[in-house]
mmCIF file of C-alpha atoms in Angstrom:
data_model
loop_
_atom_site.group_PDB
_atom_site.id
_atom_site.type_symbol
_atom_site.label_atom_id
_atom_site.label_comp_id
_atom_site.label_asym_id
_atom_site.label_seq_id
_atom_site.Cartn_x
_atom_site.Cartn_y
_atom_site.Cartn_z
ATOM 1 C CA MET A 40 12.507 -10.731 33.037
ATOM 2 C CA SER A 41 11.540 -7.634 34.953
ATOM 3 C CA GLU A 42 8.435 -7.252 37.063
ATOM 4 C CA LEU A 43 5.397 -6.259 34.989
ATOM 5 C CA SER A 44 2.164 -4.579 35.954
ATOM 6 C CA ILE A 45 -0.586 -6.796 34.533
ATOM 7 C CA LEU A 46 -4.343 -6.414 34.089
ATOM 8 C CA ILE A 47 -6.396 -9.632 34.195
ATOM 9 C CA ALA A 48 -9.869 -9.767 32.654
ATOM 10 C CA ASP A 49 -11.930 -12.946 32.794
ATOM 11 C CA ASP A 50 -15.561 -13.407 33.771
ATOM 12 C CA GLU A 51 -14.674 -16.488 35.846
ATOM 13 C CA ALA A 52 -13.415 -15.494 39.305
ATOM 14 C CA LEU A 53 -11.561 -18.782 39.892
ATOM 15 C CA ILE A 54 -9.590 -18.412 36.680
ATOM 16 C CA ARG A 55 -8.677 -14.828 37.604
ATOM 17 C CA LEU A 56 -7.547 -16.051 41.027
ATOM 18 C CA ASP A 57 -5.409 -18.852 39.522
ATOM 19 C CA ILE A 58 -3.784 -16.467 37.038
ATOM 20 C CA LYS A 59 -3.209 -13.870 39.743
ATOM 21 C CA GLU A 60 -1.438 -16.435 41.949
ATOM 22 C CA MET A 61 0.756 -17.564 39.038
ATOM 23 C CA LEU A 62 1.686 -13.991 38.175
ATOM 24 C CA GLN A 63 2.413 -12.932 41.743
ATOM 25 C CA GLY A 64 4.412 -16.103 42.297
ATOM 26 C CA ALA A 65 6.561 -15.101 39.308
ATOM 27 C CA GLY A 66 7.115 -11.602 40.736
ATOM 28 C CA HIS A 67 4.608 -9.674 38.623
ATOM 29 C CA ILE A 68 2.082 -7.184 39.975
ATOM 30 C CA VAL A 69 -1.594 -7.648 39.213
ATOM 31 C CA CYS A 70 -2.622 -3.999 39.043
ATOM 32 C CA ALA A 71 -6.282 -4.651 38.284
ATOM 33 C CA GLU A 72 -8.877 -7.370 37.691
ATOM 34 C CA ALA A 73 -12.068 -7.192 35.663
ATOM 35 C CA ASN A 74 -14.972 -9.570 35.150
ATOM 36 C CA ASN A 75 -16.161 -7.983 31.896
ATOM 37 C CA GLY A 76 -14.754 -6.211 28.865
ATOM 38 C CA LEU A 77 -16.011 -2.707 29.643
ATOM 39 C CA LYS A 78 -14.497 -2.833 33.121
ATOM 40 C CA ALA A 79 -11.211 -4.037 31.596
ATOM 41 C CA VAL A 80 -11.056 -0.995 29.319
ATOM 42 C CA GLU A 81 -11.912 1.336 32.208
ATOM 43 C CA LEU A 82 -9.205 -0.218 34.415
ATOM 44 C CA ALA A 83 -6.651 -0.114 31.598
ATOM 45 C CA LYS A 84 -7.272 3.624 31.244
ATOM 46 C CA SER A 85 -6.858 4.112 34.993
ATOM 47 C CA PHE A 86 -3.855 1.859 35.649
ATOM 48 C CA ALA A 87 -1.998 1.782 32.284
ATOM 49 C CA PRO A 88 -0.690 -1.773 32.775
ATOM 50 C CA ASP A 89 2.431 -3.093 31.049
ATOM 51 C CA LEU A 90 0.392 -6.009 29.693
ATOM 52 C CA ALA A 91 -3.189 -7.308 29.730
ATOM 53 C CA ILE A 92 -4.394 -10.899 29.885
ATOM 54 C CA LEU A 93 -7.939 -11.147 28.527
ATOM 55 C CA ASP A 94 -10.475 -13.913 28.170
ATOM 56 C CA VAL A 95 -11.962 -13.961 24.670
ATOM 57 C CA MET A 96 -15.553 -14.543 25.801
ATOM 58 C CA MET A 97 -16.586 -11.918 28.367
ATOM 59 C CA PRO A 98 -19.839 -10.071 28.969
ATOM 60 C CA LYS A 99 -20.461 -6.488 27.818
ATOM 61 C CA LEU A 100 -17.435 -6.409 25.480
ATOM 62 C CA ASP A 101 -15.547 -9.480 24.295
ATOM 63 C CA GLY A 102 -11.799 -9.866 24.713
ATOM 64 C CA LEU A 103 -11.110 -9.318 21.022
ATOM 65 C CA GLU A 104 -12.855 -5.929 21.083
ATOM 66 C CA VAL A 105 -11.041 -5.017 24.298
ATOM 67 C CA ALA A 106 -7.729 -6.064 22.694
ATOM 68 C CA LYS A 107 -8.454 -3.743 19.772
ATOM 69 C CA ILE A 108 -9.037 -0.839 22.179
ATOM 70 C CA LEU A 109 -5.970 -1.655 24.274
ATOM 71 C CA HIS A 110 -3.881 -1.772 21.104
ATOM 72 C CA THR A 111 -4.774 1.886 20.508
ATOM 73 C CA MET A 112 -3.661 2.558 24.106
ATOM 74 C CA ASN A 113 -0.328 0.849 23.391
ATOM 75 C CA ILE A 114 -0.951 -2.020 25.829
ATOM 76 C CA PRO A 115 0.065 -5.496 24.644
ATOM 77 C CA VAL A 116 -2.483 -8.289 25.070
ATOM 78 C CA ILE A 117 -2.422 -12.024 25.574
ATOM 79 C CA LEU A 118 -5.776 -13.714 24.953
ATOM 80 C CA LEU A 119 -7.062 -16.685 26.915
ATOM 81 C CA THR A 120 -9.812 -18.845 25.563
ATOM 82 C CA ALA A 121 -11.516 -22.176 25.782
ATOM 83 C CA TYR A 122 -11.853 -21.985 22.008
ATOM 84 C CA SER A 123 -9.096 -22.934 19.614
ATOM 85 C CA GLN A 124 -11.219 -22.603 16.488
ATOM 86 C CA THR A 125 -9.684 -20.923 13.477
ATOM 87 C CA LYS A 126 -12.256 -18.083 13.436
ATOM 88 C CA PHE A 127 -11.142 -16.897 16.897
ATOM 89 C CA ILE A 128 -7.479 -17.209 16.018
ATOM 90 C CA ASN A 129 -8.008 -15.246 12.787
ATOM 91 C CA ARG A 130 -9.861 -12.482 14.644
ATOM 92 C CA ALA A 131 -7.128 -12.401 17.291
ATOM 93 C CA GLU A 132 -4.498 -12.024 14.596
ATOM 94 C CA LYS A 133 -6.326 -8.999 13.170
ATOM 95 C CA VAL A 134 -6.441 -7.132 16.495
ATOM 96 C CA SER A 135 -2.687 -7.321 17.112
ATOM 97 C CA VAL A 136 -2.561 -9.602 20.128
ATOM 98 C CA TYR A 137 0.841 -10.863 21.257
ATOM 99 C CA GLY A 138 -0.250 -14.276 22.517
ATOM 100 C CA TYR A 139 -3.147 -16.726 22.423
ATOM 101 C CA LEU A 140 -3.448 -19.440 25.058
ATOM 102 C CA VAL A 141 -6.087 -22.159 25.224
ATOM 103 C CA LYS A 142 -7.542 -22.976 28.646
ATOM 104 C CA PRO A 143 -6.835 -24.616 30.998
ATOM 105 C CA ILE A 144 -3.828 -22.344 31.566
ATOM 106 C CA THR A 145 -0.787 -23.617 33.385
ATOM 107 C CA GLU A 146 2.089 -21.630 34.816
ATOM 108 C CA ARG A 147 4.351 -23.518 32.413
ATOM 109 C CA ASP A 148 2.372 -22.040 29.480
ATOM 110 C CA LEU A 149 1.546 -18.617 30.868
ATOM 111 C CA LEU A 150 4.914 -17.326 32.066
ATOM 112 C CA PRO A 151 6.866 -17.991 28.838
ATOM 113 C CA ALA A 152 3.945 -16.549 26.843
ATOM 114 C CA ILE A 153 4.137 -13.350 28.896
ATOM 115 C CA GLN A 154 7.894 -13.098 28.443
ATOM 116 C CA ILE A 155 7.719 -13.638 24.676
ATOM 117 C CA ALA A 156 4.699 -11.354 24.226
ATOM 118 C CA TYR A 157 6.303 -8.511 26.138
ATOM 119 C CA ALA A 158 9.595 -8.935 24.274
ATOM 120 C CA ARG A 159 7.782 -8.828 20.888
ATOM 121 C CA TRP A 160 5.849 -5.758 21.992
ATOM 122 C CA ARG A 161 9.074 -3.997 23.010
ATOM 123 C CA GLU A 162 10.597 -4.874 19.634
ATOM 124 C CA MET A 163 7.553 -3.382 17.922
ATOM 125 C CA GLN A 164 7.937 -0.238 20.003
ATOM 126 C CA ALA A 165 11.564 0.073 18.897
ATOM 127 C CA VAL A 166 10.595 -0.437 15.250
ATOM 128 C CA GLN A 167 7.804 2.141 15.564
ATOM 129 C CA SER A 168 10.179 4.635 17.149
ATOM 130 C CA LYS A 169 12.764 4.062 14.407
ATOM 131 C CA LEU A 170 10.070 4.485 11.758
ATOM 132 C CA GLU A 171 8.939 7.787 13.263
ATOM 133 C CA THR A 172 12.543 9.011 13.450
ATOM 134 C CA THR A 173 13.166 8.007 9.840
ATOM 135 C CA GLN A 174 9.975 9.713 8.679
ATOM 136 C CA GLN A 175 10.988 12.903 10.498
ATOM 137 C CA GLU A 176 14.475 12.774 8.991
ATOM 138 C CA LEU A 177 13.011 12.296 5.513
ATOM 139 C CA HIS A 178 10.632 15.198 6.030
ATOM 140 C CA SER A 179 13.555 17.379 7.181
ATOM 141 C CA GLN A 180 15.637 16.382 4.168
ATOM 142 C CA LYS A 181 12.757 17.268 1.846
ATOM 143 C CA LEU A 182 12.393 20.697 3.475
ATOM 144 C CA VAL A 183 16.113 21.424 3.162
ATOM 145 C CA SER A 184 16.182 20.233 -0.440
ATOM 146 C CA ARG A 185 13.204 22.395 -1.351
ATOM 147 C CA ALA A 186 14.669 25.429 0.424
ATOM 148 C CA LYS A 187 17.995 24.908 -1.393
ATOM 149 C CA ALA A 188 16.158 24.890 -4.725
ATOM 150 C CA ILE A 189 14.296 28.102 -3.802
ATOM 151 C CA LEU A 190 17.516 29.812 -2.705
ATOM 152 C CA ALA A 191 19.410 28.639 -5.796
ATOM 153 C CA THR A 192 16.718 30.006 -8.103
ATOM 154 C CA ARG A 193 16.234 33.248 -6.159
ATOM 155 C CA GLU A 194 19.979 33.996 -5.767
ATOM 156 C CA GLY A 195 21.100 32.538 -9.110
ATOM 157 C CA ILE A 196 23.578 30.143 -7.450
ATOM 158 C CA SER A 197 24.231 26.407 -7.504
ATOM 159 C CA GLU A 198 22.454 24.028 -5.128
ATOM 160 C CA TYR A 199 25.773 23.428 -3.358
ATOM 161 C CA GLU A 200 26.192 27.183 -2.814
ATOM 162 C CA ALA A 201 22.560 27.424 -1.711
ATOM 163 C CA HIS A 202 23.183 24.670 0.842
ATOM 164 C CA GLN A 203 26.248 26.489 2.182
ATOM 165 C CA LEU A 204 24.259 29.734 2.351
ATOM 166 C CA LEU A 205 21.461 27.921 4.201
ATOM 167 C CA ILE A 206 23.928 26.554 6.765
ATOM 168 C CA HIS A 207 25.586 29.932 7.340
ATOM 169 C CA GLN A 208 22.269 31.776 7.665
ATOM 170 C CA ALA A 209 20.996 29.186 10.135
ATOM 171 C CA MET A 210 24.169 29.550 12.205
ATOM 172 C CA ASP A 211 23.909 33.367 12.113
ATOM 173 C CA GLN A 212 20.283 33.214 13.259
ATOM 174 C CA ARG A 213 21.058 30.451 15.789
ATOM 175 C CA ILE A 214 18.335 28.180 14.488
ATOM 176 C CA THR A 215 18.390 24.771 12.875
ATOM 177 C CA VAL A 216 18.829 24.413 9.136
ATOM 178 C CA VAL A 217 15.447 22.661 9.028
ATOM 179 C CA LYS A 218 13.702 25.547 10.780
ATOM 180 C CA LEU A 219 15.306 28.049 8.391
ATOM 181 C CA ALA A 220 14.367 25.851 5.423
ATOM 182 C CA ASP A 221 10.766 25.839 6.636
ATOM 183 C CA GLN A 222 10.802 29.652 6.921
ATOM 184 C CA ILE A 223 12.240 30.015 3.408
ATOM 185 C CA ILE A 224 9.576 27.736 1.964
ATOM 186 C CA LYS A 225 6.763 29.593 3.753
ATOM 187 C CA THR A 226 7.967 33.004 2.565
ATOM 188 C CA ALA A 227 8.319 31.716 -1.013
ATOM 189 C CA GLU A 228 4.723 30.452 -1.144
#
């Protein structure tokens, strides 16, 4: 696994120190440390870590709220807690965390959790990217289809002929078929 830049947020200094030593020993960089939730958000904005490790119970803003904010910043989160109650786990599930570890944390638990969490986050990034690409392709296909229908009606030709005309006009104007389709639709409205 590659070296990650990691933010640690826990209100207990000794726990932060233990986690920091584990992470550095494994070759990761601790880019920032916070003792409360608000500071964690501020540091995440400043340092844009690859991953954040947050205690659930922190002053000013709890780890679950911070995780929700970091999710919007596209930063994966692993939560640490002394609580393994269902209500915390259910809340954690709703804020899109990638791991949930119950204290006391050992290196044997933490390092695999980081590796798995980061791998799942990267998979989600790939899925999100593919989704955005697919949505754009679908939008483009809809534009071209609509422009073909407009051209076919306006010119009194088949959709196939309208598609060929669209391609040739786009080539003549040195623009994409999608851009030409968009122009045709706008002028027809």
